[in-house]
Short mmCIF file of C-alpha atoms in Angstrom, two decimals:
data_model
loop_
_atom_site.label_atom_id
_atom_site.label_comp_id
_atom_site.label_asym_id
_atom_site.label_seq_id
_atom_site.Cartn_x
_atom_site.Cartn_y
_atom_site.Cartn_z
CA MET A 5 -33.75 11.55 -23.09
CA SER A 6 -32.26 9.53 -19.45
CA SER A 7 -29.26 8.03 -19.05
CA GLU A 8 -31.18 4.48 -19.32
CA GLN A 9 -32.82 5.05 -23.02
CA GLU A 10 -29.41 6.13 -24.14
CA VAL A 11 -27.80 2.95 -23.67
CA LEU A 12 -31.16 1.86 -25.30
CA SER A 13 -30.89 3.82 -28.54
CA GLY A 14 -26.91 2.99 -29.00
CA PRO A 15 -26.64 -0.51 -31.40
CA PRO A 16 -27.99 -3.59 -30.17
CA ALA A 17 -26.37 -6.04 -29.75
CA PRO A 18 -27.30 -8.74 -33.05
CA GLU A 19 -27.32 -11.71 -30.63
CA LEU A 20 -28.66 -13.19 -27.11
CA LEU A 21 -24.93 -14.92 -25.92
CA ASP A 22 -25.19 -17.85 -23.56
CA ASP A 23 -21.84 -16.95 -22.68
CA ARG A 24 -21.88 -13.11 -22.12
CA ILE A 25 -22.98 -13.10 -18.12
CA TRP A 26 -25.10 -10.00 -16.96
CA VAL A 27 -24.67 -9.38 -13.47
CA ASP A 28 -25.71 -5.45 -12.04
CA GLY A 29 -25.92 -3.52 -8.56
CA CYS A 30 -24.52 -0.86 -6.29
CA TRP A 31 -21.00 -1.71 -6.63
CA ASP A 32 -20.43 0.63 -3.11
CA PHE A 33 -17.04 0.91 -1.81
CA PHE A 34 -15.59 -2.42 -3.93
CA HIS A 35 -15.25 -5.12 -1.54
CA HIS A 36 -14.34 -8.88 -1.67
CA GLY A 37 -17.56 -9.98 -2.01
CA HIS A 38 -18.71 -8.19 -4.94
CA ALA A 39 -15.57 -9.32 -6.79
CA GLY A 40 -16.59 -12.86 -5.32
CA ALA A 41 -19.69 -12.73 -6.97
CA MET A 42 -18.33 -11.45 -10.51
CA LEU A 43 -14.90 -14.00 -10.34
CA GLN A 44 -18.36 -16.67 -9.85
CA ALA A 45 -19.99 -15.31 -13.01
CA ARG A 46 -17.31 -15.19 -15.20
CA GLN A 47 -16.73 -19.07 -14.27
CA LEU A 48 -20.53 -19.51 -16.16
CA GLY A 49 -19.58 -17.55 -19.32
CA THR A 50 -17.48 -16.33 -21.15
CA GLU A 51 -17.71 -12.83 -21.19
CA LEU A 52 -18.86 -10.78 -17.70
CA TYR A 53 -20.48 -7.54 -18.43
CA VAL A 54 -21.29 -5.11 -15.49
CA GLY A 55 -24.61 -2.73 -14.59
CA VAL A 56 -23.24 -0.30 -12.22
CA HIS A 57 -26.94 0.82 -11.22
CA SER A 58 -27.20 5.88 -10.93
CA ASP A 59 -26.41 7.01 -7.63
CA GLU A 60 -30.20 8.77 -7.74
CA SER A 61 -32.06 5.44 -8.09
CA ILE A 62 -29.91 3.96 -5.00
CA LEU A 63 -30.79 6.70 -3.20
CA GLU A 64 -34.30 6.26 -4.34
CA ASN A 65 -34.25 2.26 -3.90
CA LYS A 66 -31.78 1.94 -0.95
CA GLY A 67 -30.08 4.91 0.72
CA PRO A 68 -27.14 6.67 0.06
CA THR A 69 -24.48 5.52 -1.70
CA VAL A 70 -20.71 6.35 0.03
CA MET A 71 -19.30 6.86 -3.96
CA ASN A 72 -20.39 9.03 -6.51
CA LEU A 73 -20.96 7.00 -9.97
CA ARG A 74 -17.51 7.22 -11.65
CA GLU A 75 -15.48 5.87 -8.73
CA ARG A 76 -17.98 2.83 -8.78
CA LEU A 77 -17.74 2.64 -12.65
CA ALA A 78 -13.61 2.64 -11.74
CA ALA A 79 -13.39 -0.25 -9.15
CA VAL A 80 -16.14 -2.25 -11.74
CA ASP A 81 -13.77 -1.91 -14.22
CA ALA A 82 -10.70 -2.83 -12.55
CA CYS A 83 -11.86 -6.35 -11.41
CA ARG A 84 -9.71 -8.53 -13.67
CA TRP A 85 -13.60 -11.15 -14.80
CA VAL A 86 -14.97 -7.59 -15.85
CA THR A 87 -15.33 -7.26 -19.65
CA ARG A 88 -16.88 -4.19 -19.94
CA SER A 89 -19.66 -2.24 -16.94
CA VAL A 90 -22.84 -0.75 -18.16
CA ALA A 91 -23.54 2.40 -16.34
CA PHE A 92 -27.14 3.45 -15.63
CA ALA A 93 -28.29 0.23 -15.99
CA PRO A 94 -32.13 -0.33 -14.26
CA TYR A 95 -31.63 -1.16 -10.52
CA VAL A 96 -34.68 -3.58 -11.53
CA THR A 97 -33.64 -5.04 -13.90
CA GLN A 98 -35.11 -5.41 -17.16
CA LEU A 99 -35.51 -8.03 -20.50
CA ASP A 100 -34.77 -4.33 -22.82
CA PHE A 101 -31.75 -3.60 -21.79
CA ILE A 102 -30.22 -6.87 -20.94
CA SER A 103 -30.41 -8.34 -24.46
CA HIS A 104 -29.97 -4.76 -25.72
CA VAL A 105 -25.96 -5.47 -25.27
CA GLY A 106 -26.49 -9.11 -26.41
CA CYS A 107 -26.16 -10.87 -22.51
CA LYS A 108 -28.81 -14.00 -21.83
CA TYR A 109 -28.40 -14.79 -18.79
CA VAL A 110 -28.39 -13.62 -15.08
CA VAL A 111 -26.67 -14.19 -12.30
CA HIS A 112 -27.34 -13.03 -8.30
CA GLY A 113 -26.25 -14.23 -4.93
CA ASP A 114 -28.57 -16.55 -3.56
CA ASP A 115 -29.99 -13.29 -0.95
CA ILE A 116 -32.61 -11.53 -2.10
CA THR A 117 -33.23 -8.07 -3.48
CA SER A 118 -35.53 -6.15 -3.39
CA ASP A 119 -37.04 -1.98 -4.53
CA SER A 120 -37.87 1.33 -2.06
CA SER A 121 -41.39 -0.85 -3.12
CA GLY A 122 -40.24 -4.19 -1.42
CA GLU A 123 -40.52 -6.12 -4.79
CA ASP A 124 -37.52 -8.96 -6.40
CA CYS A 125 -35.40 -6.76 -8.35
CA TYR A 126 -35.09 -8.81 -10.56
CA ARG A 127 -38.06 -10.28 -11.03
CA PHE A 128 -38.71 -9.97 -14.53
CA VAL A 129 -35.23 -11.97 -15.02
CA LYS A 130 -36.65 -14.96 -13.15
CA ALA A 131 -39.84 -14.99 -14.74
CA ALA A 132 -37.87 -15.32 -18.10
CA GLY A 133 -36.33 -18.08 -16.90
CA ARG A 134 -33.06 -15.83 -17.69
CA PHE A 135 -31.74 -16.09 -13.72
CA LYS A 136 -28.65 -17.65 -11.92
CA VAL A 137 -28.11 -17.83 -8.66
CA VAL A 138 -24.47 -18.05 -7.14
CA LYS A 139 -23.47 -18.48 -3.29
CA ARG A 140 -23.07 -15.21 -1.35
CA THR A 141 -19.43 -14.59 -0.33
CA PRO A 142 -19.37 -14.77 3.43
CA SER A 143 -18.70 -12.29 5.87
CA ILE A 144 -18.99 -9.30 3.98
CA SER A 145 -21.52 -6.72 3.19
CA THR A 146 -20.78 -3.36 2.68
CA THR A 147 -23.35 -3.18 5.73
CA ASP A 148 -21.01 -4.90 7.77
CA LEU A 149 -17.83 -2.41 6.48
CA VAL A 150 -20.43 0.52 7.11
CA GLY A 151 -20.47 -1.38 10.75
CA ARG A 152 -17.55 -1.12 11.59
CA MET A 153 -16.28 2.62 10.95
CA LEU A 154 -19.73 3.85 13.20
CA LEU A 155 -18.93 1.22 15.87
CA CYS A 156 -15.25 2.12 16.01
CA THR A 157 -14.32 -1.61 15.99
CA ARG A 158 -11.52 -3.80 16.11
CA THR A 159 -12.46 -7.56 16.11
CA HIS A 160 -11.41 -7.11 13.07
CA PHE A 161 -7.62 -7.54 12.53
CA ILE A 162 -5.83 -10.55 12.36
CA LYS A 163 -2.25 -10.56 14.32
CA SER A 164 -1.08 -13.12 11.79
CA LEU A 165 -3.27 -14.15 8.52
CA GLU A 166 -0.67 -16.96 7.66
CA LYS A 167 -1.62 -19.10 10.77
CA VAL A 168 -5.19 -18.29 10.37
CA LEU A 169 -4.81 -19.44 6.98
CA ALA A 170 -2.37 -22.60 8.45
CA GLY A 171 -6.38 -22.98 10.79
CA GLU A 172 -3.88 -22.24 14.08
CA GLU A 173 -5.15 -19.39 15.22
CA GLY A 174 -8.25 -17.65 15.35
CA SER A 175 -11.25 -17.45 17.13
CA GLY A 176 -13.63 -21.66 17.77
CA THR A 177 -12.64 -24.61 18.78
CA GLU A 178 -9.43 -26.00 16.86
CA ALA A 179 -11.23 -27.76 14.70
CA GLU A 180 -13.38 -24.54 13.28
CA LYS A 181 -10.01 -22.86 13.62
CA LYS A 182 -9.21 -24.88 11.29
CA ALA A 183 -12.18 -25.24 8.57
CA GLU A 184 -12.00 -21.72 8.53
CA GLY A 185 -8.54 -21.88 7.55
CA GLU A 186 -9.07 -23.77 4.95
CA ALA A 187 -12.21 -21.70 3.68
CA MET A 188 -10.40 -18.44 3.61
CA LEU A 189 -6.94 -19.86 2.16
CA THR A 190 -9.58 -21.45 -1.23
CA ARG A 191 -11.50 -17.64 -1.66
CA VAL A 192 -7.59 -16.67 -2.10
CA LYS A 193 -6.63 -19.28 -4.39
CA GLN A 194 -10.13 -18.69 -5.98
CA TYR A 195 -9.08 -14.58 -6.50
CA ALA A 196 -5.72 -15.56 -7.34
CA THR A 197 -6.76 -16.63 -10.85
CA ASP A 198 -6.25 -15.15 -14.02
CA GLU A 199 -9.07 -13.65 -16.36
CA THR A 200 -11.24 -16.14 -17.19
CA GLY A 201 -11.42 -17.84 -13.53
CA LYS A 202 -10.71 -20.96 -13.76
CA GLN A 203 -7.12 -20.82 -14.70
CA PRO A 204 -3.80 -19.23 -11.88
CA GLY A 205 -3.15 -15.72 -12.34
CA ALA A 206 -1.29 -14.14 -9.67
CA ASP A 207 2.17 -15.35 -7.57
CA VAL A 208 1.25 -15.28 -3.61
CA TYR A 209 4.47 -14.99 -1.27
CA PHE A 210 4.46 -14.12 2.78
CA TRP A 211 7.06 -12.33 4.48
CA SER A 212 7.86 -12.04 8.04
CA ALA A 213 9.93 -10.20 10.31
CA SER A 214 10.02 -8.38 12.96
CA LYS A 215 8.34 -5.46 14.32
CA ALA A 216 10.30 -3.31 13.95
CA ALA A 217 11.21 -4.72 10.58
CA LYS A 218 7.34 -4.38 9.34
CA THR A 219 6.84 -1.18 10.89
CA GLU A 220 9.78 0.88 10.86
CA ASP A 221 13.31 1.46 8.56
CA THR A 222 14.43 -1.08 10.05
CA GLU A 223 16.95 -3.36 8.34
CA GLU A 224 16.14 -6.64 7.58
CA LYS A 225 15.75 -9.17 4.99
CA GLY A 226 12.61 -11.70 6.13
CA VAL A 227 11.85 -14.58 4.80
CA PHE A 228 9.70 -14.54 2.20
CA ARG A 229 7.89 -17.48 1.84
CA PRO A 230 5.71 -18.62 -0.94
CA LEU A 231 1.71 -19.32 -0.94
CA LEU A 232 0.69 -20.19 -4.54
CA LYS A 233 2.22 -19.88 -7.57
CA GLY A 234 1.05 -17.78 -10.60
CA SER A 235 2.48 -17.49 -13.87
CA GLY A 236 5.60 -15.25 -12.54
CA PRO A 237 7.09 -12.78 -14.74
CA LYS A 238 7.03 -13.38 -18.75
CA PRO A 239 10.56 -12.92 -20.76
CA GLY A 240 11.08 -9.04 -21.15
CA GLN A 241 9.18 -7.90 -18.42
CA ARG A 242 9.51 -5.62 -15.90
CA VAL A 243 9.67 -6.09 -12.60
CA VAL A 244 7.57 -2.71 -10.37
CA TYR A 245 6.87 -2.74 -7.08
CA VAL A 246 4.28 -0.63 -5.64
CA ASP A 247 3.18 -1.35 -2.37
CA GLY A 248 0.38 -0.33 0.70
CA GLY A 249 -2.02 -0.54 2.61
CA PHE A 250 -4.89 -0.43 0.16
CA ASP A 251 -7.68 -0.31 2.55
CA LEU A 252 -11.41 0.76 1.40
CA PHE A 253 -9.98 -0.64 -2.33
CA SER A 254 -11.18 2.03 -3.51
CA SER A 255 -10.21 4.74 -6.91
CA GLY A 256 -6.79 6.26 -5.61
CA HIS A 257 -5.48 2.71 -5.07
CA ILE A 258 -7.13 2.13 -8.84
CA GLU A 259 -6.42 4.91 -10.56
CA PHE A 260 -2.63 5.52 -8.86
CA LEU A 261 -1.95 1.24 -10.27
CA ARG A 262 -3.48 1.73 -13.83
CA GLN A 263 -0.40 4.98 -13.98
CA VAL A 264 1.26 2.60 -12.98
CA ILE A 265 0.66 0.33 -15.70
CA LEU A 266 0.76 3.84 -17.80
CA ALA A 267 3.98 4.76 -16.96
CA GLU A 268 5.07 1.70 -18.18
CA GLU A 269 3.52 1.03 -21.27
CA ASP A 270 5.09 4.47 -22.77
CA LEU A 271 7.98 3.40 -20.90
CA ALA A 272 7.78 -0.39 -23.67
CA ARG A 273 6.47 1.90 -26.56
CA LYS A 274 9.50 4.00 -26.71
CA GLU A 275 11.65 0.85 -26.60
CA GLY A 276 10.47 -1.08 -29.01
CA TRP A 277 7.39 -3.65 -27.64
CA TYR A 278 5.32 -2.93 -29.33
CA GLU A 279 6.25 -3.31 -32.35
CA GLN A 280 4.74 -5.28 -35.13
CA GLN A 281 8.32 -7.92 -34.67
CA ALA A 282 8.36 -7.93 -31.47
CA VAL A 283 4.92 -8.37 -30.86
CA ASN A 284 5.35 -11.51 -33.69
CA GLU A 285 7.65 -12.67 -31.65
CA ARG A 286 5.39 -12.78 -28.12
CA ILE A 287 3.25 -14.56 -30.47
CA GLY A 288 5.17 -17.45 -32.29
CA LYS A 289 6.32 -18.31 -28.17
CA GLY A 290 2.44 -18.87 -27.78
CA THR A 291 0.59 -15.87 -26.53
CA ASP A 292 1.04 -11.67 -26.59
CA TYR A 293 1.19 -10.86 -23.36
CA SER A 294 2.19 -6.36 -20.79
CA PRO A 295 5.13 -5.26 -21.40
CA VAL A 296 4.93 -5.38 -16.90
CA PHE A 297 4.48 -7.52 -13.60
CA VAL A 298 3.52 -5.68 -10.83
CA VAL A 299 4.70 -7.04 -7.88
CA ALA A 300 1.50 -5.49 -4.82
CA GLY A 301 3.31 -5.45 -1.42
CA VAL A 302 0.35 -5.40 1.38
CA HIS A 303 0.87 -3.98 5.18
CA ASP A 304 0.16 -6.14 8.17
CA ASP A 305 -3.01 -4.57 10.46
CA GLU A 306 -1.14 -3.86 12.69
CA VAL A 307 1.59 -1.88 10.58
CA ILE A 308 -1.09 0.28 9.25
CA ASN A 309 -2.60 0.73 13.06
CA TYR A 310 0.78 1.40 14.43
CA TRP A 311 0.62 4.58 11.69
CA LYS A 312 -2.95 5.60 11.26
CA GLY A 313 -4.61 4.31 15.00
CA VAL A 314 -8.46 4.86 15.37
CA ASN A 315 -9.49 1.96 14.48
CA TYR A 316 -7.23 1.56 10.77
CA PRO A 317 -7.80 -0.73 8.71
CA ILE A 318 -11.25 -1.11 8.79
CA MET A 319 -11.00 -3.81 6.47
CA ASN A 320 -8.48 -6.99 8.08
CA ILE A 321 -5.06 -7.30 5.50
CA TYR A 322 -7.07 -10.44 4.04
CA GLU A 323 -10.29 -8.70 2.93
CA ARG A 324 -7.56 -6.01 1.69
CA GLY A 325 -5.58 -9.03 0.35
CA LEU A 326 -7.77 -10.26 -1.93
CA CYS A 327 -8.95 -6.63 -3.01
CA VAL A 328 -5.58 -6.67 -4.12
CA LEU A 329 -5.95 -9.79 -6.07
CA GLN A 330 -8.99 -8.85 -8.26
CA CYS A 331 -7.73 -6.06 -9.44
CA LYS A 332 -6.00 -6.28 -12.86
CA TYR A 333 -3.15 -4.28 -13.35
CA VAL A 334 -1.67 -6.90 -10.26
CA ASN A 335 0.26 -10.01 -10.98
CA ALA A 336 1.19 -10.23 -7.69
CA VAL A 337 1.06 -9.79 -3.96
CA ILE A 338 3.51 -10.01 -0.72
CA PHE A 339 1.43 -10.65 2.72
CA GLY A 340 3.18 -8.78 5.72
CA ALA A 341 5.64 -5.92 3.27
CA PRO A 342 7.08 -3.94 5.32
CA PHE A 343 6.03 -0.34 5.83
CA ALA A 344 9.44 0.62 4.55
CA PRO A 345 11.32 -1.08 1.76
CA THR A 346 14.85 -1.56 1.92
CA LYS A 347 17.59 -3.23 0.38
CA SER A 348 17.77 -5.77 1.48
CA TYR A 349 14.05 -6.39 2.09
CA LEU A 350 13.79 -5.27 -2.16
CA THR A 351 16.66 -7.20 -3.62
CA GLY A 352 15.92 -10.47 -1.71
CA SER A 353 12.33 -10.36 -3.88
CA PRO A 354 12.09 -14.33 -5.11
CA LEU A 355 10.76 -12.76 -8.21
CA GLY A 356 13.23 -10.39 -8.17
CA THR A 357 14.69 -7.32 -7.59
CA PRO A 358 12.40 -4.35 -9.28
CA ASP A 359 13.43 -2.31 -11.92
CA THR A 360 10.54 -0.16 -10.61
CA VAL A 361 9.33 1.23 -7.50
CA TYR A 362 6.17 3.24 -7.79
CA HIS A 363 4.86 5.24 -5.37
CA GLY A 364 1.33 7.54 -5.49
CA PRO A 365 0.71 11.07 -4.83
CA THR A 366 -0.88 9.88 -1.42
CA SER A 367 -1.09 11.49 2.00
CA PHE A 368 -2.90 9.02 4.51
CA MET A 369 -0.53 7.65 5.71
CA PRO A 370 1.08 9.79 8.89
CA LEU A 371 4.73 10.32 8.16
CA SER A 372 8.43 10.53 10.28
CA TYR A 373 10.45 9.79 7.85
CA ASP A 374 11.24 8.89 4.58
CA PRO A 375 9.61 4.88 4.04
CA TYR A 376 11.91 5.55 0.12
CA THR A 377 14.81 6.13 1.36
CA ALA A 378 16.16 2.62 -0.29
CA PRO A 379 14.58 2.52 -3.40
CA LYS A 380 15.75 6.55 -4.17
CA GLU A 381 19.22 5.10 -3.02
CA MET A 382 19.46 2.18 -5.40
CA GLY A 383 17.87 4.89 -8.12
CA ILE A 384 14.47 2.56 -8.32
CA PHE A 385 12.45 5.95 -7.24
CA GLN A 386 9.46 7.21 -9.55
CA GLU A 387 6.47 9.10 -7.92
CA ILE A 388 3.31 8.90 -10.19
CA PRO A 389 2.20 12.33 -10.91
CA SER A 390 -1.89 14.25 -9.25
CA HIS A 391 -4.98 12.09 -10.56
CA ASP A 392 -8.05 12.94 -10.20
CA PHE A 393 -8.72 10.18 -7.57
CA GLN A 394 -5.51 10.90 -5.13
CA GLU A 395 -7.65 12.70 -2.18
CA VAL A 396 -10.10 8.97 -2.08
CA ASN A 397 -8.73 6.42 0.19
CA ALA A 398 -10.50 5.11 3.40
CA GLY A 399 -9.58 8.29 5.39
CA THR A 400 -12.44 10.29 3.45
CA ILE A 401 -14.42 7.58 2.68
CA VAL A 402 -15.19 7.06 6.63
CA GLN A 403 -15.33 11.13 7.03
CA ARG A 404 -17.97 10.80 3.87
CA ILE A 405 -19.92 8.19 6.55
CA MET A 406 -19.43 10.24 9.76
CA LYS A 407 -20.25 13.22 7.63
CA SER A 408 -24.37 11.59 7.22
CA ARG A 409 -24.20 9.44 10.40
CA ASP A 410 -28.28 9.88 10.63
CA LEU A 411 -28.73 8.78 7.09
CA TYR A 412 -26.18 5.78 7.48
CA GLU A 413 -27.34 5.07 10.60
CA GLU A 414 -30.80 5.07 9.46
CA ARG A 415 -29.61 2.25 6.34
CA GLN A 416 -28.33 -0.14 8.99
CA ARG A 417 -31.35 -0.04 10.84
CA LYS A 418 -33.48 -1.29 7.49
CA LYS A 419 -30.64 -4.17 7.65
CA GLY A 420 -31.34 -5.16 10.52
CA VAL A 421 -28.14 -3.43 12.48
CA LYS A 422 -28.74 -2.46 15.98
CA ALA A 423 -28.74 0.80 16.75
CA ILE A 424 -24.98 2.73 17.24
CA GLY A 425 -25.59 5.44 20.09
CA GLU A 426 -24.29 9.04 21.10
CA ALA A 427 -21.53 6.11 23.03
CA ALA A 428 -19.52 4.61 20.05
CA HIS A 429 -19.81 8.07 18.18
CA ARG A 430 -17.75 10.23 21.20
CA GLN A 431 -15.73 6.98 21.13
CA ARG A 432 -14.10 7.54 17.34
CA GLU A 433 -14.14 11.33 18.37
CA ILE A 434 -11.89 10.16 21.26
CA LEU A 435 -9.79 8.14 19.60
CA GLU A 436 -8.89 10.39 16.31
CA GLU A 437 -7.77 13.69 18.93
CA GLU A 438 -5.61 11.01 19.77
CA GLN A 439 -4.57 10.23 16.80
CA ARG A 440 -4.53 14.41 15.55
CA ARG A 441 -1.94 15.00 18.29
CA LYS A 442 0.28 11.47 17.49
CA GLU A 443 0.35 13.41 13.76
CA GLU A 444 1.09 16.81 14.54
CA LYS A 445 4.01 15.52 17.41
CA MET A 446 5.23 13.64 14.22
CA ALA A 447 5.14 16.49 11.64
CA SER A 448 7.30 18.79 14.48
CA THR A 449 10.34 16.27 15.99
CA ALA A 450 10.09 15.39 11.43
#
């Protein structure tokens, strides 16, 4: 029995629900375009069920996946607007399958998706009048990201996100920069919503300081400026801080964030957070809530490229920030966070000095010093132990692409993308070799 048949062999939903929305897809190395589709779908109902295609069905109909099914499911499950993920969803959406889980309507972007024979993947639900269309998120796709890796471009970098959103930086005329900034700011506001996709959720700040303070271990208070006001920390919640590049936001980042939540829930359980009296008190004041408020610092493109070289980050700070904002394990985002969270930075946070600073087991960034010296000296540092996805990061994803370069270039050609050529591949090899030597020098002097 196939895995699709196994889903259908389970107990069916008692009825079709107008407000239980279905979306499906590959969701390969999850990006903010995927999240945008889920957000728009969630706004059309009260529940969102997300079908995830198998590796085999994607290979047959589209080409090789970069991330395996388990990794793709982890990304879908972490999206704050998703109610439930459903693995092994058929590549061509079937009425009996979506009806089995109680979804009346299917939502998809306004682009056309075809199967291996060139037929519309949504032909059956369209014929049944159970299909709704939402706008595709502009300027981002898996194809775009693969192209950046293969071509080794840096044109996607953003110097100052704050100035771009204000229409003061970017390409085009003054009017075009202003319009693009407004459109980008609108998307930030949308991605900062709560689980309904309709109310304010996450707090968003900028942090500005000198290049040295952002890149090196330089003590500087800097300036926090609010962009969006969210719910903020609630009474009794512990505020914890995490930071990173979060490039190609993947299962490695997601599992780290999930483990932070689990660690805090374990601590809260020991301190009586989940005892009935404490729960009743919170409910009596409005509603129950989590014991932890997670603040995520996101590094600038310049900072990541300083340390990692080549054309990292593959996603710019705007794209990475949207990926972090859509994650249900995050409550606030600070754009432009320093590579080393110093004491003055941590104590100056408008969200309060964190109770704990967490760091994961990944070692993607080459280091010539310990960026977590300050939180260690403050006695608030904690490391998350090893987990199943700890080796999944931007570097390993790029390696997967380059290892099967011919397959992905063929996939790009099918998408109408210009052939890559050997020159671009050689350019990446040269930059990677330069970075390897730089890292070796760092290691020898550390």
